Structures are given as C-alpha cells and as structure tokens.
PDB file of C-alpha atoms and ligand atoms in Angstrom:
ATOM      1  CA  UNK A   1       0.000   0.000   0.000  1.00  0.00           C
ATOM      2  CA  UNK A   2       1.034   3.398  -1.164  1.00  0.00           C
ATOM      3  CA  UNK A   3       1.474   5.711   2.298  1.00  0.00           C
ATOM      4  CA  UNK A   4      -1.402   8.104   2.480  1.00  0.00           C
ATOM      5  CA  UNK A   5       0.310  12.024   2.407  1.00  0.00           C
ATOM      6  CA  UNK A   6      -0.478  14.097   5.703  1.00  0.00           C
ATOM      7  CA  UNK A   7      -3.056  16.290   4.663  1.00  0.00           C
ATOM      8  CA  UNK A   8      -2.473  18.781   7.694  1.00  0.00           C
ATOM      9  CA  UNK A   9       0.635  19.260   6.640  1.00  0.00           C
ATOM     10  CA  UNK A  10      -1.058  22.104   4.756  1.00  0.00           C
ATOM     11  CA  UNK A  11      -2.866  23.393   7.739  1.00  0.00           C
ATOM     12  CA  UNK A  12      -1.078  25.761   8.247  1.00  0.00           C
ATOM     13  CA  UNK A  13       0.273  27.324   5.563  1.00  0.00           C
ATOM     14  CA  UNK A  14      -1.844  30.830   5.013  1.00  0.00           C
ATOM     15  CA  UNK A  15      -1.208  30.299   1.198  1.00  0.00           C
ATOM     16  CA  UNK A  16      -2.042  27.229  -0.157  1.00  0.00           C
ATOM     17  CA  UNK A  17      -0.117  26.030  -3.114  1.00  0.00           C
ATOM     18  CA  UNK A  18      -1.953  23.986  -6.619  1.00  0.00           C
ATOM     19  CA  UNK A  19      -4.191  20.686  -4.923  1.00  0.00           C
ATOM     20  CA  UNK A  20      -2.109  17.724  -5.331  1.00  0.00           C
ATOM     21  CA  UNK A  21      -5.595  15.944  -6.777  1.00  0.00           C
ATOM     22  CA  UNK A  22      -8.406  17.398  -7.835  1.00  0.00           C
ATOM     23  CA  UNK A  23     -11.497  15.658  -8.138  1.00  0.00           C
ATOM     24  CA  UNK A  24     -14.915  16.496 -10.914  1.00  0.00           C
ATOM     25  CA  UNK A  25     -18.224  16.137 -11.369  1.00  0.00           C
ATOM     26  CA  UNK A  26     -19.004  16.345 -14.243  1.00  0.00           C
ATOM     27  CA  UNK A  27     -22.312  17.252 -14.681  1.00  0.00           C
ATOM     28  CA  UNK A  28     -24.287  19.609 -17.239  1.00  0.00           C
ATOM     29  CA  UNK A  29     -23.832  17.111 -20.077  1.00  0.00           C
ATOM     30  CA  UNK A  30     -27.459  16.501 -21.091  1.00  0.00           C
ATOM     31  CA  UNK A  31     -28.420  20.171 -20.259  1.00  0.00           C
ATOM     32  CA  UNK A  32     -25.833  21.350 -22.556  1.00  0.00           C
ATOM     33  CA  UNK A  33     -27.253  19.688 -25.350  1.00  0.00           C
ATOM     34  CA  UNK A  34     -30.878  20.533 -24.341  1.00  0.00           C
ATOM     35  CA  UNK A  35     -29.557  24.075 -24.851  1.00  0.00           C
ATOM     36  CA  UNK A  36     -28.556  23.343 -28.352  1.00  0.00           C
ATOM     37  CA  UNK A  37     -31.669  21.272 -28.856  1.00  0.00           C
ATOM     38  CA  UNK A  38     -29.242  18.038 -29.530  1.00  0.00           C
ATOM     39  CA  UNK A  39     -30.218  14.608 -28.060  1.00  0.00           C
ATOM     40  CA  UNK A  40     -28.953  13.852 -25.055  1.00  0.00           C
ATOM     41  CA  UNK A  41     -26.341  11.676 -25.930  1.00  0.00           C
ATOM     42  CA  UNK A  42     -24.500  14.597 -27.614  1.00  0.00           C
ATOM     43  CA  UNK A  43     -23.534  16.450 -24.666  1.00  0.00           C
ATOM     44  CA  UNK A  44     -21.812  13.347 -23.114  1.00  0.00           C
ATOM     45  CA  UNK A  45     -19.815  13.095 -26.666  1.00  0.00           C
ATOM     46  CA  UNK A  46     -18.903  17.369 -25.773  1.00  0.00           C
ATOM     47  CA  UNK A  47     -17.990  16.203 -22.544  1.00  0.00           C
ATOM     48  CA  UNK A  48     -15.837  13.340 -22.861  1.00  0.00           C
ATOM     49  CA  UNK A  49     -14.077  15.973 -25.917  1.00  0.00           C
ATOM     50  CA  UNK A  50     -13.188  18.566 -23.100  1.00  0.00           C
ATOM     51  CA  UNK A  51     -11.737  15.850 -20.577  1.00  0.00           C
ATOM     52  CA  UNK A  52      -8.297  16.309 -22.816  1.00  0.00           C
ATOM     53  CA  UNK A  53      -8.145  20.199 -22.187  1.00  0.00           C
ATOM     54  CA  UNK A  54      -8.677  20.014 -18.333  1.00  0.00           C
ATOM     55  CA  UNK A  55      -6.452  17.118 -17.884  1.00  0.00           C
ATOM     56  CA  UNK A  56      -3.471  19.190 -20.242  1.00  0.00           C
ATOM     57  CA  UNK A  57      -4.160  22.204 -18.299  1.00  0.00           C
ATOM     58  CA  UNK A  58      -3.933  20.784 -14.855  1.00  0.00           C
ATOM     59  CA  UNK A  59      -1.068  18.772 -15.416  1.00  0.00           C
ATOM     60  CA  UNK A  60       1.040  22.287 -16.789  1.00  0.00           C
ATOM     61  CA  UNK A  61      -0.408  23.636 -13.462  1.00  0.00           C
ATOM     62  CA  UNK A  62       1.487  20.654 -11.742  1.00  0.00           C
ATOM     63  CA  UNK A  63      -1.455  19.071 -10.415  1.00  0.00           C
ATOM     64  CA  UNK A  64      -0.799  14.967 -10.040  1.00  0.00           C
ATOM     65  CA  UNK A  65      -4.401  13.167  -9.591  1.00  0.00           C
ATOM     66  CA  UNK A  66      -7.642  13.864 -11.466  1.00  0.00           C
ATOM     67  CA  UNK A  67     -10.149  12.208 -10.807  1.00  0.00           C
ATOM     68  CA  UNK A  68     -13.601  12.224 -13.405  1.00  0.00           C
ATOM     69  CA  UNK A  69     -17.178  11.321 -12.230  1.00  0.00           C
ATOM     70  CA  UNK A  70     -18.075   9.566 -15.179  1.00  0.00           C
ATOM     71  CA  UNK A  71     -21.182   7.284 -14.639  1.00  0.00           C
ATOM     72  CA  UNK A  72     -22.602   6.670 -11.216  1.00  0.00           C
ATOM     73  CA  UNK A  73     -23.815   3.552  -9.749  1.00  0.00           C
ATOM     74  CA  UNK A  74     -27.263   5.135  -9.839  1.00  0.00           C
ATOM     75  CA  UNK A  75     -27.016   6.174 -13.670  1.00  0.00           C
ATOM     76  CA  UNK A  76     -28.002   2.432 -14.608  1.00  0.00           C
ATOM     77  CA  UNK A  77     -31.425   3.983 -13.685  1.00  0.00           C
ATOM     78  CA  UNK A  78     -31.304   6.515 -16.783  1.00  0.00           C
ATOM     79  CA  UNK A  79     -32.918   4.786 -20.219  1.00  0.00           C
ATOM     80  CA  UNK A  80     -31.177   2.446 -21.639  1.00  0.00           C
ATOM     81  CA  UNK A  81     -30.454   4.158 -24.836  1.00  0.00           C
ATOM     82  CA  UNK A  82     -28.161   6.384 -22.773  1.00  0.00           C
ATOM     83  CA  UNK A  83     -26.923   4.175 -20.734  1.00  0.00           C
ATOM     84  CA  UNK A  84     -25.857   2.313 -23.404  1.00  0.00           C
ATOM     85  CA  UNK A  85     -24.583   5.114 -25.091  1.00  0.00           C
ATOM     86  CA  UNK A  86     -22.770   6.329 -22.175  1.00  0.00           C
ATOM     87  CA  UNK A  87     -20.828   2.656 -22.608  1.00  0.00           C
ATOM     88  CA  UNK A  88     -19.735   2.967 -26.463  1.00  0.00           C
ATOM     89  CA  UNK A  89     -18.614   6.617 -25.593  1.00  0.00           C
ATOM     90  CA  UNK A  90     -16.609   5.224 -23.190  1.00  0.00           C
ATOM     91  CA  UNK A  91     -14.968   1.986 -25.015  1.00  0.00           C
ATOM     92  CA  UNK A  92     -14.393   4.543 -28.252  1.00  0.00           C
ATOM     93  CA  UNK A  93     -12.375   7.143 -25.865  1.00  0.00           C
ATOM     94  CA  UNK A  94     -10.719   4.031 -24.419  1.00  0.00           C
ATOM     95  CA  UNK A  95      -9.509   2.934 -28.224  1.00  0.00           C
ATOM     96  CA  UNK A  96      -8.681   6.341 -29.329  1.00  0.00           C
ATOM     97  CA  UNK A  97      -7.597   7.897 -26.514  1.00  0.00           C
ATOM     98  CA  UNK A  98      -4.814   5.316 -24.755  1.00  0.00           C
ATOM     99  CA  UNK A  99      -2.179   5.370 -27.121  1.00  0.00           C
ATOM    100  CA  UNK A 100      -2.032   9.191 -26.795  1.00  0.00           C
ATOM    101  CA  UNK A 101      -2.688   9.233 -22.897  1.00  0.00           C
ATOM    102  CA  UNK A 102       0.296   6.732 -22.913  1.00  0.00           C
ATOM    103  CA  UNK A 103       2.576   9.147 -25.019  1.00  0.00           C
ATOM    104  CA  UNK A 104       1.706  11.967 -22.726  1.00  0.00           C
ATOM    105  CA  UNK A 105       2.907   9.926 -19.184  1.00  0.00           C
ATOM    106  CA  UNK A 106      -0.577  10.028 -18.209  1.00  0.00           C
ATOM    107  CA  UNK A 107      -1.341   6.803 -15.320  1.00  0.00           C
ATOM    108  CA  UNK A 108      -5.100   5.958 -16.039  1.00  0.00           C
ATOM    109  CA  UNK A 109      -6.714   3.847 -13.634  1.00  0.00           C
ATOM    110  CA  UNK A 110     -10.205   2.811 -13.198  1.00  0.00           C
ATOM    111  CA  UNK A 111     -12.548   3.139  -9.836  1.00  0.00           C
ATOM    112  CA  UNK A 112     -15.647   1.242  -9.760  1.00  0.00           C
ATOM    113  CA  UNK A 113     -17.487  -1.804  -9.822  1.00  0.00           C
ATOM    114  CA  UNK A 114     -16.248  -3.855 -13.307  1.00  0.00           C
ATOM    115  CA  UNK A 115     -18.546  -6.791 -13.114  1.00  0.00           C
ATOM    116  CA  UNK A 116     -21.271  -4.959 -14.681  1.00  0.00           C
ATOM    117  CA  UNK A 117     -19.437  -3.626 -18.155  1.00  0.00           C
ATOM    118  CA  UNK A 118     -19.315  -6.019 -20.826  1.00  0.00           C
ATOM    119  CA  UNK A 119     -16.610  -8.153 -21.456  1.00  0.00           C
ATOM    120  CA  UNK A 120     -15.309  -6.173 -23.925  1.00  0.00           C
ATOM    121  CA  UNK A 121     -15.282  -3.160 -22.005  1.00  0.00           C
ATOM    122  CA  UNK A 122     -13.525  -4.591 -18.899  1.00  0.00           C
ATOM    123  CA  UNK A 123     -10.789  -5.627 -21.529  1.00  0.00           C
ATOM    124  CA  UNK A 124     -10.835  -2.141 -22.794  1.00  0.00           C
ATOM    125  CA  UNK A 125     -10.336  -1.049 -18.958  1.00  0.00           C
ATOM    126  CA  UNK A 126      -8.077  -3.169 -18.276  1.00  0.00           C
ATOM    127  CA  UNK A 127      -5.854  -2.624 -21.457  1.00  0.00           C
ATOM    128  CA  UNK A 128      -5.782   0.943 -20.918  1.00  0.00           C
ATOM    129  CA  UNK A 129      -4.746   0.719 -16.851  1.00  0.00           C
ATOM    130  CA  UNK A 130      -1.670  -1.769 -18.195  1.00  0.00           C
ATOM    131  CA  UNK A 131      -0.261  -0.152 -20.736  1.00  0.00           C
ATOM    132  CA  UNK A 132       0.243   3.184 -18.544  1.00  0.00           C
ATOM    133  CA  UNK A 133       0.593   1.354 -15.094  1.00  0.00           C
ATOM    134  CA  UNK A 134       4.362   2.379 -15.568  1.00  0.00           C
ATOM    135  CA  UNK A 135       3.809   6.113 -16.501  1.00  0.00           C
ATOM    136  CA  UNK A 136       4.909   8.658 -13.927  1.00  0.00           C
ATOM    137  CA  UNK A 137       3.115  12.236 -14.750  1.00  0.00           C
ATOM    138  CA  UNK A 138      -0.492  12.968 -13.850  1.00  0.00           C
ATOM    139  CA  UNK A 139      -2.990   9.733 -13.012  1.00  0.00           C
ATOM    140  CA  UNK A 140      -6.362   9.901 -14.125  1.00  0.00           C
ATOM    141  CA  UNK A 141      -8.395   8.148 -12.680  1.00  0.00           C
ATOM    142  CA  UNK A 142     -11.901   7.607 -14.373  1.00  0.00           C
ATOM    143  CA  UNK A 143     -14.778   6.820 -11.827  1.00  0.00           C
ATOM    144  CA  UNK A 144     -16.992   4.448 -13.853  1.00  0.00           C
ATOM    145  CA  UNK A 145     -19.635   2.544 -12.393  1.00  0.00           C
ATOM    146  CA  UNK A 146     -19.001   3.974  -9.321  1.00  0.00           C
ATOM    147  CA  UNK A 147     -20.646   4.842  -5.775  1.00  0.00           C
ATOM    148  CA  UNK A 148     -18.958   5.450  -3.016  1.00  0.00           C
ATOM    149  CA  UNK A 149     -22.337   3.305  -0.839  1.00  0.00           C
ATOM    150  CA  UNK A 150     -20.825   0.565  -2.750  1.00  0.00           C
ATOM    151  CA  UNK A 151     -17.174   1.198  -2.605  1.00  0.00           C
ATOM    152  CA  UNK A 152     -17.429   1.277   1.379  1.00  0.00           C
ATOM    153  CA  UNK A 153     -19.556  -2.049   1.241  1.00  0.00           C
ATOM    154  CA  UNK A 154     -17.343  -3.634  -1.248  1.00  0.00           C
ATOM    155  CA  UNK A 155     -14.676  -2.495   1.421  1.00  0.00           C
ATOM    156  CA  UNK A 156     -16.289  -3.717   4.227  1.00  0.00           C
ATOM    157  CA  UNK A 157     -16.559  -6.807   2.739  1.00  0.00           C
ATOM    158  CA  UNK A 158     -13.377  -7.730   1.784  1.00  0.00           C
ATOM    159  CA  UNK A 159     -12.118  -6.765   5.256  1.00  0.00           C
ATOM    160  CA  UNK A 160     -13.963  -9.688   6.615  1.00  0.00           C
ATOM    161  CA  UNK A 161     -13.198 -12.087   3.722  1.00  0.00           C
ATOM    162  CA  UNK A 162      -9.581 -11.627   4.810  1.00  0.00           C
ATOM    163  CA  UNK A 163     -10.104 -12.256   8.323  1.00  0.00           C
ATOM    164  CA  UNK A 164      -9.190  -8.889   9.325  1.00  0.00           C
ATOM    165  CA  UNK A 165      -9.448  -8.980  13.132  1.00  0.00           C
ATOM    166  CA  UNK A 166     -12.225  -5.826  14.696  1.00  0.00           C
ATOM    167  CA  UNK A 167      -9.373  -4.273  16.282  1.00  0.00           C
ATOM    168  CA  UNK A 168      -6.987  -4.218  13.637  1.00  0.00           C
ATOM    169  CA  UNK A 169      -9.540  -1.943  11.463  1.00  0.00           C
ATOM    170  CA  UNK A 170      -8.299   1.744  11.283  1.00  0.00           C
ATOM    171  CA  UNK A 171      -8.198   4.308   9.095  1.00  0.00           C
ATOM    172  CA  UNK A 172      -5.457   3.466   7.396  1.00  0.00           C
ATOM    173  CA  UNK A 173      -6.554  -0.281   6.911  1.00  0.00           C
ATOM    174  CA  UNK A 174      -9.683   0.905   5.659  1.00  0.00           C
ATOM    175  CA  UNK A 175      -8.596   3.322   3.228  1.00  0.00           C
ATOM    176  CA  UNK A 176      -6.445   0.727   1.956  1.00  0.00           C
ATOM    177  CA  UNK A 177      -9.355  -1.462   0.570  1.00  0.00           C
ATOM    178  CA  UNK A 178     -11.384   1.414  -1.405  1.00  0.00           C
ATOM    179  CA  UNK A 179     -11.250   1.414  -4.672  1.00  0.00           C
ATOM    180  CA  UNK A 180      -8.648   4.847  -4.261  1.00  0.00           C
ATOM    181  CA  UNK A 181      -6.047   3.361  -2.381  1.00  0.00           C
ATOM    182  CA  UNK A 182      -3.422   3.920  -4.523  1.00  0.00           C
ATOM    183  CA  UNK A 183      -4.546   7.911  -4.534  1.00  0.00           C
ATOM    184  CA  UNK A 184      -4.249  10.761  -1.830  1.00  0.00           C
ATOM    185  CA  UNK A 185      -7.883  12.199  -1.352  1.00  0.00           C
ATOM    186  CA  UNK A 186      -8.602  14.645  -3.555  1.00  0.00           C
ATOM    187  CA  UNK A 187      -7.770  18.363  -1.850  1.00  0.00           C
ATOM    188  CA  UNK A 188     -10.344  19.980  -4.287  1.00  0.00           C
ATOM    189  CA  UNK A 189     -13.433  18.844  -5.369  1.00  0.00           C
ATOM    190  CA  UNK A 190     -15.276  20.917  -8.564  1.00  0.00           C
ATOM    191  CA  UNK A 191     -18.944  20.299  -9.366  1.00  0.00           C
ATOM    192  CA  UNK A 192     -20.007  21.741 -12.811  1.00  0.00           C
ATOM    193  CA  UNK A 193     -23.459  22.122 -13.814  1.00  0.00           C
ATOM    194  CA  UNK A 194     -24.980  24.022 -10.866  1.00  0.00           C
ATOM    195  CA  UNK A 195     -26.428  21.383  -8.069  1.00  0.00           C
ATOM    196  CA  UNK A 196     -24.463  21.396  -4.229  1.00  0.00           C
ATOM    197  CA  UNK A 197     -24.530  17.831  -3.973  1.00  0.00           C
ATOM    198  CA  UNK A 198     -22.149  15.147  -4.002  1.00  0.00           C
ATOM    199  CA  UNK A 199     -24.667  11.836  -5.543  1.00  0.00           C
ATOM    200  CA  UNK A 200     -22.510   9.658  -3.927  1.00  0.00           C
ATOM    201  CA  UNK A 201     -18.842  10.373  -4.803  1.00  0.00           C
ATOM    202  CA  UNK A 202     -16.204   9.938  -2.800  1.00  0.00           C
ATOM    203  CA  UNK A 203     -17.993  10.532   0.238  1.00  0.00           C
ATOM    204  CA  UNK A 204     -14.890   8.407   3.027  1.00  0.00           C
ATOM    205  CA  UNK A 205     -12.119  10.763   0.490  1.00  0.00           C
ATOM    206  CA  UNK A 206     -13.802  13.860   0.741  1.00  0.00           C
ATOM    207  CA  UNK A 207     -13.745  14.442   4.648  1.00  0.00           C
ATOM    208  CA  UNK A 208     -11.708  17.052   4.541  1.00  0.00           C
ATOM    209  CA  UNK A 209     -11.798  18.378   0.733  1.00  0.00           C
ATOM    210  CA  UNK A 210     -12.196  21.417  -0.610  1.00  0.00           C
ATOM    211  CA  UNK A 211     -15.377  21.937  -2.586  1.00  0.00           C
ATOM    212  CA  UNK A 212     -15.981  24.134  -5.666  1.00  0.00           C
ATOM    213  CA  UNK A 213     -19.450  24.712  -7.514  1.00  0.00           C
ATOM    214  CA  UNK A 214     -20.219  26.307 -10.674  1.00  0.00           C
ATOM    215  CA  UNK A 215     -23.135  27.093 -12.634  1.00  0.00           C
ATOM    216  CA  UNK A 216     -21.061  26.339 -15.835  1.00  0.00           C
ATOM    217  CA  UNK A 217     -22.161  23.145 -17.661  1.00  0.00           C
ATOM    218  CA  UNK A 218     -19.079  20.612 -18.137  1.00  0.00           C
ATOM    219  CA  UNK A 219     -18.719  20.872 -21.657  1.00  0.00           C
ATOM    220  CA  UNK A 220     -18.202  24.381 -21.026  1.00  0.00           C
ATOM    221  CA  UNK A 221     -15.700  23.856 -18.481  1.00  0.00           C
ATOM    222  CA  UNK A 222     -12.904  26.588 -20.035  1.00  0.00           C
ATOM    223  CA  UNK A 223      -9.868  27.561 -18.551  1.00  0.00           C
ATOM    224  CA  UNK A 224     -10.988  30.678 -17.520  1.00  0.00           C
ATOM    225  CA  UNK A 225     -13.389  28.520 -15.208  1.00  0.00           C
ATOM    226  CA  UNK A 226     -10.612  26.250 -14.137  1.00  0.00           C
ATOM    227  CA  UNK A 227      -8.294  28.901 -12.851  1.00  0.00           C
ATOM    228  CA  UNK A 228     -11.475  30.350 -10.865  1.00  0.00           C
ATOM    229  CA  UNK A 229     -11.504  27.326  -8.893  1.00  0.00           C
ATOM    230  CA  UNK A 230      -7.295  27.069  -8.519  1.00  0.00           C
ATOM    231  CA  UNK A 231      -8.088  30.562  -7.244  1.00  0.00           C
ATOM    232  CA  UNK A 232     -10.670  29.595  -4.897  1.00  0.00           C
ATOM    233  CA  UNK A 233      -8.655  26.744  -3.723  1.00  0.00           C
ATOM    234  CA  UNK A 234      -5.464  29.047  -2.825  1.00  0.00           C
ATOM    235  CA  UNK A 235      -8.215  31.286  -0.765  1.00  0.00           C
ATOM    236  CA  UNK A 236      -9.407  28.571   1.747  1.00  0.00           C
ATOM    237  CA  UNK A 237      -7.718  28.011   5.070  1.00  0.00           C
ATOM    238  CA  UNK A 238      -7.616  24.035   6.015  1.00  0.00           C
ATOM    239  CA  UNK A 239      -7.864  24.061   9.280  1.00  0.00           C
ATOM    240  CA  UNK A 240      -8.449  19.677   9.644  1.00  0.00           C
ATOM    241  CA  UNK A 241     -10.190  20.885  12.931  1.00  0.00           C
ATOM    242  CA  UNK A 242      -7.100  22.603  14.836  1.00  0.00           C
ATOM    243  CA  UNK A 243      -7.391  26.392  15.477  1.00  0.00           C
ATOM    244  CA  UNK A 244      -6.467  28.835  12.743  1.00  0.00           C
ATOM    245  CA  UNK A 245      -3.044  30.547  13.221  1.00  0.00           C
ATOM    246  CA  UNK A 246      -4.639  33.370  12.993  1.00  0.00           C
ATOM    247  CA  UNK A 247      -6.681  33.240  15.736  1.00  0.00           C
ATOM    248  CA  UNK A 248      -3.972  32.716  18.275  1.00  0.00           C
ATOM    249  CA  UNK A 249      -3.244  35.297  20.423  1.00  0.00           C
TER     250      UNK A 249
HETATM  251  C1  IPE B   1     -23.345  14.232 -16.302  1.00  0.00           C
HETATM  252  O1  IPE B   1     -24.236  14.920 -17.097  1.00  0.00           O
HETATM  253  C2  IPE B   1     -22.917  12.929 -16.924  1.00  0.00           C
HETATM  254  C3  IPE B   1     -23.514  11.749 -16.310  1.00  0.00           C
HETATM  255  C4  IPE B   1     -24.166  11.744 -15.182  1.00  0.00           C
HETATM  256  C5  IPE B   1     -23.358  10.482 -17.008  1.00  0.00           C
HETATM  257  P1  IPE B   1     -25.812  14.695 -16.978  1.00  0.00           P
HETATM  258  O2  IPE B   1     -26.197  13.699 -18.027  1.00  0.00           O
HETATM  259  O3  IPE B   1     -26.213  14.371 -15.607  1.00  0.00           O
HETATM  260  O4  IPE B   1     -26.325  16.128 -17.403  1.00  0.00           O
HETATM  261  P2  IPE B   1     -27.596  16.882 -16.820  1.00  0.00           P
HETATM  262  O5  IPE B   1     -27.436  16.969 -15.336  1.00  0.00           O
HETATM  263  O6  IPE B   1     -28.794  16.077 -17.219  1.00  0.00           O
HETATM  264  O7  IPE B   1     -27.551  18.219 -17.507  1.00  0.00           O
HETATM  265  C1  IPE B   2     -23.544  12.841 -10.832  1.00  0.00           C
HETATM  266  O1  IPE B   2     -24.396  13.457 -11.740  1.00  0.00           O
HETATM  267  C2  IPE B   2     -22.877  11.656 -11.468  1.00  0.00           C
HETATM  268  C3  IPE B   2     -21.909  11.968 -12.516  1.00  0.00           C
HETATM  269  C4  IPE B   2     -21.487  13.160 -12.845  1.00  0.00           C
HETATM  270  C5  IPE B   2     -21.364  10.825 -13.201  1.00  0.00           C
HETATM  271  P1  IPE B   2     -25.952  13.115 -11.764  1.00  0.00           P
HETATM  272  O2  IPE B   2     -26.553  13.983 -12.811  1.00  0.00           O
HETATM  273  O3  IPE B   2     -26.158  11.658 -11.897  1.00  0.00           O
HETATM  274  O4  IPE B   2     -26.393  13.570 -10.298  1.00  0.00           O
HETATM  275  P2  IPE B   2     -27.836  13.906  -9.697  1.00  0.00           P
HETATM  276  O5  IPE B   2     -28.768  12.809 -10.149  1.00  0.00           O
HETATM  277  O6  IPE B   2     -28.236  15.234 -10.265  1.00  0.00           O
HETATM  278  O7  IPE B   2     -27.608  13.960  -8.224  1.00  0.00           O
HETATM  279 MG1   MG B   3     -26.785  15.528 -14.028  1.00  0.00          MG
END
C-alpha cells in the first residue's frame, strides 16, 4: 500500500499552493445539449471531448491526480439508450484515446465496480490501466460505475473475507481497501453544472476536501473557469479541525 500524504501538513500554511488531486463532477452534459436542442447523448460526446483540455491544463499547473465522475452507480437507472450510449462513448475514448494518454505519461486507472461492463469493455479497462501502469506524470483516474455506498460495502466486505481482526480496522486499513487506495484524497473537489450535492462520490475521500461549484455546464468547463476554482482553492484556510493561526493570540 502506497502511504497516504499528511493532509495537515497544509494546515497551516496561510497560502495554499496547486491541490495535489483534484477531483470532478461532471455534470451539465445533457443540459448542454438541451440548450442546443441536440439529443442527449451529444452532450456526453462534448464532454468526454473537453476531458483532454482540463487534464493538459492541470497537469502544466502541476497538479498529479484527477479524478472524473463519469457514470454513477445510480445512472443504470437513466434509459437504456443512454446508458448504453454512455458505454460505447466510453470503449471509443478508451480505443482512441490510450495510445495518446500513454505518449503523454498520463497513469489511467479505473474506480468502480467492473462486473457490470461487458466483457469487452472490462478488456478495454483493463488494457488501458496496463499499458500506462508504468507512466509517472499525472494519473487519471476515471470513476466508472461507481458509488462510493458501494465502494465502502465492497470495502467492508473484503475486510472480513480476509479475516481482518475488529481491532486491527483503522483508518489506514480501511482506506487501503477502497477502490482509491493507490490515490491521496482529492484536496479539491469541482462540481459543474450548478447542483451542491455530491450523488454519492467519494464521500470516506472527501472528509476534509475542498469543494468548488459552478453554474457552468461541463462541456463548457474553459480555462478561464478552471483557474477560478485554482483561485478559490489558494483562498481557503484548512484548518483539519485545529485552530487557525490566525486566531492565536
Ligand atoms: C453528467 O451529465 C454525466 C452523467 C451523469 C453520465 P448529466 O447527463 O447528468 O447532465 P444533466 O445533469 O442532465 O444536464
Ligand atoms: C452525478 O451526476 C454523477 C456523474 C457526474 C457521473 P448526476 O446527474 O447523476 O447527479 P444527480 O442525479 O443530479 O444527483
Ligand atoms: Mg446531471
């Protein structure tokens, strides 16, 4: 297991540097084709499009982890045209997309259940993850099929599967079976498309994130935007529930 950075390092720091990971959802898809009158299906091809500008701007900002809300573990219940749409979107940015991820450094990993994709999308997953296992710049990691409900279960599970004894269970141990382990939580967490909710993302990670909302759609999502939220970001105090420095005499 990867050891977990100490997020109050930053605590107390009045100036907070670029987030080691930041985290999206990325929502506004279907309304941004609504706009346009487009089917729905449209705006999901716009957003998967604009996932290559965040991820190149980021990583010049010297961010490390992104992580992308992609398709929760409640989005099974949109109609199955979609949903099935949503899954060829995903297997075609797979195939295209890899090769050039791979040229760029870029680590992709998956997070999320895989026993529900198809075969051949599991392959596609796991072709992808593989190939750029190796790679040492930014990791992407592409929440698919996920919710964090079942990540903690899933978690919870395998902890007694192994035998774990009750008093051996921290933090640390836990942390260690999500589906993240391998990734420091994220220190910022953007939500496009308006709504101050987190539908089930990341919800153990997020404890002591950073959260950033926006009315702006995610195929929208410009730089412009993405700087506002850096911006934002550098303007928060972490405290991780110790006193500010400030506020000692
Ligand atoms: C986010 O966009 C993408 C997914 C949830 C798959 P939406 O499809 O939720 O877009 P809106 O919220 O309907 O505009
Ligand atoms: C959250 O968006 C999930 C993803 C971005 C993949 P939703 O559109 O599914 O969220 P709700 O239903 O508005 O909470
Ligand atoms: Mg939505």
């Amino acid at each position: 297991m990867q050891a977990q950075p100490d997020p109050t390092q930053q605590a107390n720091s009045s100036q907070l540097g670029i987030p080691q990971h930041v985290a999206f959802i990325m929502d506004g898809n279907g309304r941004w084709a609504a706009q346009r009158g487009l089917p729905r299906l449209a705006g999901h091809k716009a957003g998967v499009d604009r996932l290559e500008g965040v991820l190149e701007f980021l990583a010049n900002k010297g961010v490390k982890y992104v992580t992308v809300y992609a398709f929760s573990t409640e989005n099974w219940n949109r109609p199955a045209e979609e949903v099935q749409g949503i899954m060829e979107l995903l297997g075609d940015a797979l195939q295209s997309q890899t090769q050039a991820l791979h040229e760029k450094n870029v680590r992709v990993r998956h997070i999320g259940r895989s026993n529900h994709l198809s075969p051949e999308l599991g392959r596609a997953v796991d072709h992808s993850e593989s190939l750029t296992e190796n790679n040492t710049g930014i990791t992407l990691n592409v929440a698919f099929d996920y919710g964090s409900r079942d990540e903690i279960l899933e978690a919870a599970r395998n902890i007694v599967r192994d035998g774990v004894p009750a008093d051996a269970i921290d933090e640390t141990l836990f942390t260690s079976y999500l589906y993240t382990a391998q990734t420091p939580d994220p220190d910022l967490i953007v939500r496009t498309g308006g709504e101050l909710r987190l539908s089930n993302f990341l919800l153990w990670q997020s404890a002591y994130s950073e959260y950033y909302h926006t009315p702006v759609l995610w195929p929208d999502l410009d730089e412009a935007e993405l700087g506002k939220a850096l911006d934002a970001y550098q303007s928060r105090q972490r405290r991780f529930g110790k006193v500010s420095p400030n506020s000692q005499a």
